Amino acid sequence: FMEIHEIVIQKLGHVPIVKGDFHMLPKKVQKFLAKWVYTCKPRALYICDGSHAEAEEVTHKLIERGVLTKLKKYENCYLCRTDPADVARVESKTWIATDDKYETVPHVRQGVRGILGQWKHTKEMEEEVNSDLDGCMAGRTMYVIPFSMGPIGGPLSKIGVQLTDSNYVLLCMRIMTRVSADIWEVLGDNDFVRCVHSMGCPRPVQRKVVNHWPCNPDKIMIGHFPARREIVSFGSGYGGNSLLGKKCFALRIASVIARDEGWLAEHMLIMGLTNEKTGEEKFVCAAFPSACGKTNLAMIQPTIPGYKVRVVGDDIAWLRFDDKGVLRAINPENGFLGVLPGTNMKTNPNAMLSFQNISIFTNVAETADGGVFWEGMEDEIDKNIAITNWLGQPWKIGMPGNAAHPNSRFTCPASQCPIIHPKWEDPKGVPVSALIFGGRRPTGVPLVFESYSWQHGVMVGACVKSESTAAAEHTGKKIMHDPMAMRPFMGYNFGKYLQHWLDMEKPDRNMPKSFHVNWFRVDEHGKFLWPGFGDNVRVLDWVLRRCAGDESIAVKSPIGYLPKKGSIDLTGLGDIKWDELFSLPKHYWLDDMRESKLFLEDQVGTDFPQVIWETHAQEKRIEEQ
Ligand code: SAT
Ligand code: MN
């Protein structure tokens, strides 16, 4: 019988460790490493410590190889152009592996193709992983990244270790998560989330490498093993596919941990609004599908006086009731990975000011003076300056096509945001007063409504739909169901997840109010009925007055409480067509409810908690309207 330790050392073989001390790592980490070194066969092992020197070394290497271009106009900012075949999340290649299919996906109606998660049997997934990853890092360095989601050592935080053969991914992980050698001590003998990532392009390369971005788009696979808290991602370097702390860990795996431990891992921003008169601060969380403006809302610049807004997080919230029954939220991330097109000093100055330093711009256009450019920045650059588009070709404003890819992104430390909340790293989290759901809904859906109860709010969340965006591989503008804005990020059976949400409600708990918003309703000419952006604070103001118990500003409607006419502050806005903005076209809503109900019956089937319908006979209310 060989000592475990000997097996570990044997499996490591003669792979040189170019940085770090293997023997100082926790035993569980050593075993994890040995297993994947044996499988991936890297040329060398590099154990990261999160230091400044490490960032310099890696950045320098990336510049030398041509992956990054230094942007002269800024401090420590870099441009990266990926292989144009690797620019978004690939939902069709994303899997959750369990032994029991119905732990992962609901019992869909017979003949229906489920869209709430993709399941593979653990064995089958393992076989695929073993065959894809066999030798996948040949000739490359394997980086070992210790990271924390949430403040290191915090009671709500979780630790992960990511292996990757991409130093671009390492640089981004250093921004998006807390990478530090301190992790090893905090971790000790405890378990961690195991993250394995490879670009899937071993040397000698088989496939033409474009833009010095070795990847393997035909064989992309993002596999999750919730039972053993493991993620294996192959073939892509795009954020949502490769920065495994983000969607894979903080949403898919964390939602399973949250189910087991009694909390929630959600696709939500977290923001604080301080009433400047009373000094009182309230926090809200909001869930919108990808690329619907969570970052813009979280960093809003109010257009009406009275509020000071600060951001805690722009994408993910981990929510847990404390022992006083207060729902508290932490942002598990350390940075922002935001969409760029449409971002400018008018729409989101706080984002613009966040990425003037230590930032990575992926798939944007470049200006001849070492600046960046994307659709929406036309008024913020010298009109005569030469531009190179995201594909590396000369480009001019007014030319057909896009200068930047529609899903081009910035990666920057959250701490650089001018309105980052002083408590954004409070390990206990911030108290949450309201939960807001929303999506892009061009027709039928009012600017805001409030659900009748927690339970009704769960139904409203389950019925979230939105026009598709560029964040994933879907093409064309169709309205897609995206329940709880979690459709691409669910870690387990969606019906069980809804039940888990319902179970959150307990008599001794202070349940937050819940709302639905829609900034995107248009008139018959396709013109937006609401200005959006900074003016969305007017809606938040109404939300907070409702949270404070103001009964006089709401009227009952079949779908929830609507603002009483005139109860949203429209000072200085000019012509707002209130009646059109808040109308509930009866046939639209009847169709919509029936369609949503059919969707949930098809997709969630017998796993759907029926109590949601029984208590809220919304269809009947609309009919009787
Ligand atoms: O998947 S990403 O995190 O890169 C962006 C998104 O879809 O929200
Ligand atoms: Mn997101």
XYZ file of C-alpha atoms and ligand atoms in Angstrom:
634
model
C 0.000 0.000 0.000
C 1.614 3.209 -1.159
C 1.418 6.356 0.929
C -1.021 8.854 -0.565
C 1.798 11.327 -0.557
C 4.006 9.099 -2.655
C 1.239 8.642 -5.201
C 0.845 12.396 -5.365
C 4.551 12.913 -5.973
C 4.615 10.142 -8.559
C 1.709 11.628 -10.439
C 3.421 14.981 -10.518
C 6.267 13.238 -12.327
C 9.092 15.509 -13.270
C 7.036 18.576 -14.021
C 9.153 21.491 -12.840
C 7.581 23.904 -10.400
C 8.719 27.275 -11.686
C 7.152 29.232 -8.861
C 5.796 28.453 -5.409
C 6.353 25.569 -3.029
C 4.223 22.499 -3.658
C 4.990 21.060 -0.229
C 3.539 24.103 1.537
C 0.118 23.565 -0.025
C -2.739 21.927 1.899
C -2.783 18.157 1.296
C -6.150 18.247 -0.471
C -4.803 20.840 -2.877
C -1.689 18.719 -3.508
C -3.879 15.751 -4.426
C -6.088 17.869 -6.655
C -3.037 19.257 -8.432
C -1.395 15.886 -8.864
C -4.508 14.462 -10.464
C -4.784 17.239 -13.041
C -1.072 17.497 -13.752
C -1.206 13.783 -14.534
C -4.170 14.333 -16.873
C -3.269 17.657 -18.532
C 0.493 17.079 -18.784
C 1.681 20.682 -18.587
C 5.291 21.628 -19.195
C 5.569 23.441 -15.879
C 3.638 24.336 -12.758
C 3.295 27.930 -11.517
C 1.744 28.454 -8.108
C 0.345 31.987 -7.954
C 0.586 34.215 -4.907
C -1.448 37.212 -6.043
C 1.489 39.599 -5.664
C 2.092 42.740 -7.644
C 5.340 41.296 -9.029
C 3.355 38.362 -10.378
C 0.998 40.680 -12.280
C 3.975 42.498 -13.781
C 5.652 39.299 -14.873
C 2.527 37.838 -16.455
C 1.513 41.105 -18.127
C 4.988 41.446 -19.575
C 4.827 37.941 -21.022
C 1.431 38.623 -22.585
C 2.680 41.823 -24.207
C 5.757 40.060 -25.552
C 3.636 37.354 -27.094
C 1.278 39.904 -28.656
C -1.825 38.945 -26.673
C -2.040 42.300 -24.891
C -1.376 45.803 -26.196
C -0.586 48.490 -23.673
C -2.980 51.434 -23.987
C -0.844 54.556 -23.841
C -3.724 56.808 -22.888
C -4.257 55.101 -19.540
C -2.308 53.677 -16.609
C -1.875 49.907 -16.565
C -4.616 49.311 -19.115
C -4.419 46.710 -21.856
C -6.286 45.729 -24.960
C -6.861 42.093 -25.871
C -8.270 40.779 -29.136
C -9.470 37.212 -28.944
C -9.923 34.732 -31.719
C -13.186 36.086 -33.222
C -14.625 32.597 -32.769
C -14.394 32.951 -28.967
C -16.418 35.976 -27.835
C -19.357 34.867 -25.674
C -20.719 32.248 -23.316
C -21.654 29.016 -25.026
C -24.817 27.813 -23.347
C -25.248 24.866 -25.685
C -21.935 23.422 -24.432
C -22.571 24.030 -20.733
C -23.499 20.996 -18.635
C -24.329 20.037 -15.082
C -23.372 16.457 -14.247
C -25.174 14.421 -11.596
C -26.082 10.744 -11.255
C -29.766 11.557 -11.003
C -30.978 13.551 -13.988
C -33.811 15.166 -12.031
C -31.494 16.614 -9.476
C -30.267 18.879 -12.290
C -33.231 19.414 -14.604
C -36.996 19.379 -14.048
C -39.401 16.721 -15.303
C -40.349 18.505 -18.510
C -43.587 17.707 -20.291
C -43.251 14.742 -22.606
C -41.856 15.687 -26.006
C -40.582 19.049 -24.786
C -36.901 19.966 -25.019
C -35.859 21.417 -21.667
C -34.101 24.763 -21.685
C -33.586 25.169 -17.942
C -30.143 23.629 -17.734
C -28.443 20.781 -19.551
C -27.780 17.501 -17.806
C -25.215 14.794 -18.394
C -24.666 11.658 -16.353
C -21.609 11.993 -14.101
C -19.940 9.013 -15.799
C -20.496 10.352 -19.297
C -19.262 13.803 -18.338
C -16.200 12.282 -16.687
C -15.384 10.318 -19.822
C -15.669 13.436 -21.929
C -13.529 15.409 -19.492
C -10.867 12.720 -19.378
C -10.663 12.430 -23.133
C -10.711 16.208 -23.828
C -8.262 17.106 -21.087
C -5.818 14.288 -21.687
C -2.567 16.077 -22.531
C -4.444 19.363 -23.110
C -1.703 21.484 -21.518
C 1.252 19.892 -23.297
C 3.984 22.466 -23.845
C 2.162 25.007 -21.669
C 2.388 26.225 -18.091
C -0.309 25.286 -15.611
C -1.094 28.211 -13.314
C -2.484 27.375 -9.885
C -4.734 30.198 -8.641
C -5.932 30.255 -5.015
C -8.925 32.597 -4.738
C -11.732 33.655 -2.486
C -15.262 34.586 -3.510
C -16.163 37.202 -0.938
C -13.679 38.782 1.502
C -10.965 36.289 2.464
C -12.006 34.403 5.583
C -15.469 36.025 5.735
C -18.351 33.962 7.165
C -20.249 34.054 3.855
C -17.176 33.660 1.642
C -16.009 30.516 -0.182
C -12.626 29.425 -1.437
C -11.733 28.028 -4.840
C -8.579 26.896 -6.596
C -8.417 27.342 -10.351
C -5.955 25.633 -12.642
C -5.521 27.226 -16.053
C -3.125 27.232 -18.978
C -4.041 30.811 -19.896
C -2.215 33.708 -18.314
C -4.891 36.074 -19.700
C -7.331 34.135 -17.547
C -4.922 34.448 -14.609
C -4.747 38.235 -15.040
C -8.539 38.507 -15.202
C -8.997 36.184 -12.211
C -6.688 38.473 -10.240
C -9.098 41.335 -10.940
C -12.404 39.480 -10.651
C -11.615 37.434 -7.523
C -9.350 37.797 -4.494
C -6.173 35.924 -5.384
C -3.717 35.603 -2.516
C -1.219 33.243 -0.919
C -3.128 33.836 2.364
C -5.838 31.570 0.957
C -3.799 28.443 1.713
C -3.763 29.188 5.433
C -7.416 30.165 5.629
C -8.273 26.990 3.705
C -6.261 24.537 5.802
C -7.829 21.074 5.571
C -11.195 22.354 4.430
C -12.795 21.682 1.097
C -12.681 24.124 -1.776
C -14.339 24.486 -5.155
C -12.165 22.742 -7.732
C -11.840 24.707 -10.958
C -9.996 23.368 -13.978
C -9.662 25.415 -17.142
C -7.802 24.809 -20.381
C -7.845 26.683 -23.695
C -7.700 23.219 -25.241
C -4.783 23.961 -27.508
C -1.760 21.846 -26.543
C 1.569 22.162 -28.333
C 2.349 21.404 -31.053
C -0.861 23.216 -32.056
C -3.263 21.452 -34.422
C -5.362 24.461 -35.266
C -4.388 27.839 -36.720
C -3.953 30.239 -33.814
C -5.677 33.583 -34.499
C -4.600 36.757 -32.629
C -2.223 34.731 -30.457
C -5.363 33.383 -28.810
C -5.119 29.610 -28.751
C -8.555 28.132 -28.220
C -10.697 25.246 -29.388
C -14.164 26.570 -30.300
C -15.367 23.326 -31.869
C -14.776 21.388 -28.688
C -15.893 23.874 -26.029
C -17.196 22.135 -22.930
C -18.104 23.696 -19.608
C -18.857 20.908 -17.184
C -19.995 21.185 -13.575
C -19.948 18.416 -10.958
C -21.978 19.932 -8.103
C -21.684 16.830 -5.896
C -17.934 17.204 -5.638
C -17.921 20.984 -6.145
C -15.875 20.735 -9.321
C -15.872 22.684 -12.590
C -14.026 21.689 -15.767
C -13.941 24.184 -18.624
C -12.326 23.444 -21.971
C -11.737 25.284 -25.222
C -12.687 28.909 -24.478
C -11.047 31.916 -22.841
C -14.148 34.142 -22.809
C -14.982 35.548 -19.339
C -18.157 33.646 -18.526
C -16.594 30.406 -19.806
C -13.135 30.755 -18.293
C -13.172 32.931 -15.158
C -14.606 30.044 -13.222
C -15.172 32.027 -10.018
C -17.935 33.937 -11.769
C -20.926 32.187 -13.361
C -19.655 28.617 -12.892
C -18.804 28.872 -9.192
C -20.606 31.927 -7.800
C -23.898 30.993 -9.510
C -24.085 27.364 -10.680
C -22.079 25.600 -7.971
C -22.984 28.185 -5.319
C -26.709 27.769 -5.997
C -26.312 24.095 -5.064
C -24.302 24.949 -1.930
C -26.927 27.589 -1.121
C -29.710 24.999 -1.494
C -27.889 22.705 0.939
C -27.055 25.468 3.415
C -30.263 27.504 3.257
C -29.302 30.648 1.378
C -29.505 32.048 -2.175
C -26.907 32.628 -4.925
C -28.430 35.022 -7.436
C -27.691 36.895 -10.667
C -28.240 40.255 -8.964
C -26.605 43.628 -8.519
C -26.424 45.152 -5.036
C -26.686 48.907 -4.477
C -27.175 51.310 -1.596
C -29.327 54.459 -1.745
C -28.951 57.029 0.994
C -31.740 59.519 1.535
C -29.824 62.742 1.880
C -32.499 64.335 4.082
C -32.781 61.608 6.685
C -29.344 60.061 6.173
C -31.020 56.668 6.089
C -29.593 54.113 3.677
C -31.465 51.258 2.002
C -30.036 48.477 -0.114
C -31.697 46.831 -3.083
C -30.752 43.817 -5.203
C -31.841 43.559 -8.816
C -31.889 40.587 -11.188
C -31.846 41.203 -14.947
C -30.668 38.842 -17.668
C -27.136 39.344 -19.040
C -26.466 42.623 -20.870
C -29.725 44.304 -19.727
C -28.014 47.070 -17.773
C -27.277 45.719 -14.279
C -23.930 47.516 -14.301
C -25.590 50.776 -15.403
C -28.250 50.580 -12.711
C -25.767 49.655 -9.988
C -23.648 52.717 -10.853
C -26.531 55.079 -11.562
C -26.009 58.850 -11.456
C -29.308 60.140 -10.099
C -31.021 62.860 -12.131
C -33.175 63.981 -9.197
C -31.729 65.394 -5.991
C -32.112 63.594 -2.703
C -30.180 60.363 -3.120
C -26.609 59.316 -2.816
C -26.075 56.025 -4.646
C -23.241 53.580 -4.074
C -22.516 50.219 -5.627
C -21.784 47.003 -3.733
C -21.877 44.627 -6.718
C -22.996 44.626 -10.354
C -23.645 40.979 -11.213
C -23.871 38.429 -8.415
C -25.328 38.454 -4.901
C -25.069 35.822 -2.194
C -28.031 36.330 0.135
C -28.594 34.936 3.590
C -30.942 35.700 6.467
C -29.044 36.565 9.641
C -30.100 35.538 13.148
C -32.245 38.671 13.447
C -34.207 37.664 10.353
C -32.608 40.310 8.150
C -31.662 39.337 4.611
C -28.014 40.219 4.048
C -26.130 40.303 0.755
C -22.482 40.080 -0.187
C -20.927 40.584 -3.582
C -18.686 37.527 -3.980
C -16.681 39.202 -6.741
C -13.726 41.561 -6.590
C -14.155 43.294 -9.940
C -16.539 44.189 -12.733
C -16.741 42.426 -16.093
C -19.049 44.824 -17.897
C -20.373 45.206 -21.444
C -18.813 48.205 -23.233
C -20.946 49.160 -26.245
C -23.396 51.839 -25.143
C -21.224 52.862 -22.190
C -20.103 56.499 -22.184
C -19.804 59.549 -19.929
C -23.546 60.214 -20.305
C -24.916 56.708 -19.810
C -22.488 55.492 -17.147
C -19.752 57.928 -16.078
C -18.966 55.860 -12.996
C -18.106 52.845 -15.135
C -15.998 55.034 -17.445
C -14.106 56.353 -14.428
C -13.616 52.834 -13.050
C -11.456 51.688 -15.950
C -8.867 54.444 -16.255
C -6.357 52.254 -14.410
C -5.590 48.487 -13.998
C -8.107 47.293 -16.578
C -8.324 44.873 -19.463
C -10.435 45.689 -22.513
C -11.401 42.685 -24.602
C -12.543 42.969 -28.224
C -12.943 46.747 -28.387
C -11.541 49.081 -31.065
C -8.378 51.092 -30.556
C -7.662 54.748 -31.395
C -4.317 55.832 -32.829
C -3.454 57.727 -29.630
C -3.601 54.573 -27.520
C -7.203 54.930 -26.388
C -10.229 52.688 -26.719
C -13.421 52.994 -28.732
C -16.765 51.262 -29.014
C -20.270 52.007 -30.256
C -21.621 54.822 -28.095
C -18.296 56.648 -27.668
C -18.638 58.698 -30.878
C -18.863 62.007 -28.986
C -15.957 61.250 -26.707
C -13.089 60.854 -29.129
C -11.316 63.130 -31.591
C -13.416 62.912 -34.777
C -10.360 62.703 -37.044
C -8.431 60.066 -35.193
C -7.642 56.765 -36.904
C -9.439 53.738 -35.461
C -8.625 50.037 -35.627
C -11.670 47.840 -35.073
C -11.859 44.780 -32.831
C -10.776 42.596 -35.735
C -7.618 44.660 -36.219
C -8.795 46.409 -39.408
C -8.834 50.161 -40.136
C -12.234 51.587 -39.309
C -14.167 54.880 -39.480
C -17.253 56.137 -37.663
C -20.194 55.630 -40.000
C -18.833 52.480 -41.593
C -21.122 49.445 -41.663
C -20.603 46.812 -38.972
C -19.282 47.326 -35.486
C -16.040 48.870 -34.303
C -16.223 46.799 -31.136
C -17.796 43.386 -30.697
C -21.333 43.795 -29.224
C -20.219 41.661 -26.266
C -16.859 43.412 -25.792
C -16.052 43.794 -22.118
C -13.957 45.612 -19.561
C -12.442 43.942 -16.529
C -11.517 46.259 -13.662
C -11.149 46.143 -9.881
C -14.406 47.124 -8.137
C -12.378 49.269 -5.748
C -11.642 51.673 -8.625
C -15.281 52.673 -9.010
C -15.766 56.250 -7.753
C -19.028 55.253 -6.059
C -17.954 51.915 -4.614
C -19.678 51.499 -1.256
C -17.354 51.838 1.752
C -18.929 48.624 3.095
C -18.716 46.659 -0.146
C -16.298 44.226 1.492
C -18.134 43.958 4.802
C -17.934 40.204 5.446
C -21.416 40.234 7.058
C -22.989 41.763 3.977
C -25.501 44.602 3.712
C -29.206 44.443 4.752
C -31.576 44.163 1.784
C -34.923 45.997 1.666
C -36.095 45.173 -1.860
C -35.572 42.647 -4.631
C -36.180 43.807 -8.182
C -36.667 41.660 -11.276
C -36.654 42.923 -14.832
C -35.873 42.414 -18.470
C -36.032 44.024 -21.894
C -39.742 44.084 -22.708
C -40.567 46.340 -25.663
C -44.336 45.892 -25.295
C -47.043 45.430 -22.678
C -45.014 45.523 -19.479
C -45.247 48.653 -17.290
C -42.278 50.621 -16.006
C -42.682 49.184 -12.516
C -45.029 47.099 -10.413
C -44.846 45.589 -6.968
C -45.758 42.010 -6.215
C -48.479 41.245 -3.676
C -46.340 39.065 -1.444
C -43.096 37.114 -1.256
C -44.831 34.177 -2.909
C -46.246 36.326 -5.676
C -42.763 37.805 -6.130
C -41.388 34.311 -6.715
C -43.964 33.900 -9.468
C -43.079 37.274 -10.976
C -39.412 36.240 -10.931
C -40.230 32.867 -12.493
C -42.014 34.675 -15.343
C -39.085 36.973 -16.229
C -38.566 37.258 -19.985
C -36.237 39.411 -21.996
C -35.123 40.243 -25.497
C -31.962 38.210 -26.213
C -28.565 39.942 -25.976
C -25.020 39.386 -27.215
C -23.769 37.862 -23.952
C -24.367 34.341 -25.221
C -24.469 32.675 -28.603
C -28.170 33.368 -29.364
C -28.757 35.431 -32.482
C -31.638 37.711 -33.427
C -33.847 39.711 -31.123
C -36.351 37.324 -29.702
C -38.074 37.470 -26.347
C -36.725 34.599 -24.300
C -37.831 33.252 -20.959
C -35.167 33.831 -18.369
C -36.727 32.918 -15.040
C -35.098 34.765 -12.141
C -32.502 35.903 -14.757
C -30.916 32.526 -13.876
C -31.777 30.382 -16.897
C -28.156 30.025 -18.066
C -26.819 29.821 -14.518
C -28.983 27.277 -12.714
C -27.043 24.647 -10.787
C -29.990 22.344 -10.023
C -33.624 21.498 -10.811
C -35.423 24.791 -11.382
C -38.630 23.573 -9.708
C -36.683 22.700 -6.563
C -35.014 26.088 -6.786
C -38.400 27.850 -6.829
C -39.461 25.772 -3.820
C -36.233 26.807 -2.097
C -37.163 30.452 -2.734
C -40.630 29.850 -1.253
C -39.057 28.148 1.771
C -37.067 31.300 2.511
C -40.244 32.837 3.912
C -40.518 32.237 7.662
C -42.590 34.044 10.297
C -39.573 35.437 12.141
C -38.011 36.816 8.991
C -38.210 40.287 7.594
C -39.128 39.445 3.999
C -38.047 42.125 1.527
C -40.642 43.519 -0.856
C -40.270 42.498 -4.490
C -40.794 44.433 -7.710
C -40.622 44.131 -11.486
C -39.205 46.907 -13.653
C -38.968 47.456 -17.406
C -36.967 50.386 -18.768
C -37.443 49.281 -22.386
C -41.134 49.737 -23.269
C -41.608 51.464 -26.641
C -44.473 53.348 -28.310
C -46.074 52.469 -31.660
C -43.131 54.104 -33.474
C -40.593 52.018 -31.587
C -39.500 54.988 -29.470
C -38.623 54.338 -25.824
C -41.356 55.575 -23.482
C -38.941 56.030 -20.613
C -35.527 57.788 -20.734
C -33.806 55.169 -18.583
C -30.253 55.445 -17.190
C -29.972 58.161 -14.482
C -33.736 58.701 -14.539
C -34.277 55.146 -13.299
C -33.577 56.561 -9.845
C -37.107 58.000 -9.994
C -38.405 54.435 -10.040
C -36.055 53.394 -7.236
C -37.341 56.361 -5.250
C -40.893 55.004 -5.611
C -39.687 51.528 -4.659
C -38.042 52.854 -1.489
C -41.114 54.874 -0.510
C -43.125 51.668 -0.841
C -40.575 49.873 1.332
C -40.999 52.637 3.890
C -44.712 51.772 3.988
C -46.291 54.591 1.964
C -49.757 53.238 1.140
C -50.902 56.367 -0.666
C -48.727 55.915 -3.762
C -49.925 52.521 -5.004
C -53.024 51.163 -6.689
C -54.038 47.536 -6.980
C -53.976 45.988 -10.436
C -54.359 42.401 -11.633
C -50.586 41.968 -11.845
C -49.559 43.707 -8.621
C -49.409 47.223 -7.182
C -48.876 49.967 -9.744
C -47.737 53.507 -8.931
C -50.695 55.833 -8.445
C -50.725 58.371 -11.290
C -48.234 61.125 -10.508
C -46.569 59.262 -7.621
C -43.283 58.884 -9.500
C -41.287 62.116 -9.500
C -41.152 63.269 -13.130
C -39.826 66.782 -12.434
C -37.878 68.123 -15.401
C -38.565 65.152 -17.677
C -40.818 66.844 -20.202
C -43.450 64.720 -21.859
C -43.852 61.287 -20.297
C -46.843 59.305 -21.546
C -47.855 57.940 -18.161
C -50.951 56.072 -19.322
C -49.055 54.316 -22.085
C -46.110 53.572 -19.822
C -48.358 51.908 -17.249
C -51.149 50.455 -19.369
C -51.955 46.766 -18.976
C -53.395 45.713 -22.343
C -55.822 43.005 -21.339
C -55.190 40.688 -24.285
C -51.471 41.126 -24.045
C -51.520 40.126 -20.399
C -53.919 37.230 -20.885
C -51.683 35.874 -23.639
C -48.579 36.584 -21.605
C -49.864 34.829 -18.475
C -51.060 31.827 -20.457
C -47.806 31.663 -22.326
C -45.767 31.910 -19.115
C -47.921 29.293 -17.461
C -47.544 26.986 -20.424
C -43.797 27.596 -20.417
C -43.499 26.699 -16.750
C -45.786 23.682 -17.119
C -43.774 22.502 -20.104
C -40.378 23.241 -18.631
C -40.793 22.657 -14.911
C -43.638 20.161 -15.139
C -44.368 18.241 -11.968
C -41.507 19.974 -10.152
C -43.309 23.313 -10.321
C -44.569 24.381 -6.875
C -48.270 24.667 -7.720
C -48.937 26.820 -4.693
C -47.660 29.781 -6.703
C -50.593 29.522 -9.143
C -53.170 28.543 -6.571
C -52.600 31.552 -4.380
C -52.265 33.979 -7.210
C -55.000 33.397 -9.691
C -53.553 36.129 -11.799
C -55.142 34.972 -15.009
C -58.570 35.238 -13.397
C -57.798 38.719 -12.109
C -56.778 39.850 -15.585
C -59.887 38.357 -17.141
C -62.104 40.128 -14.629
C -60.272 43.402 -15.084
O -20.932 35.380 -18.685
S -20.356 36.682 -18.394
O -20.102 36.785 -16.982
O -19.112 36.858 -19.145
C -21.461 37.910 -18.823
C -22.884 37.563 -18.570
O -23.462 36.797 -19.340
O -23.508 38.056 -17.598
Mn -24.219 38.567 -15.607
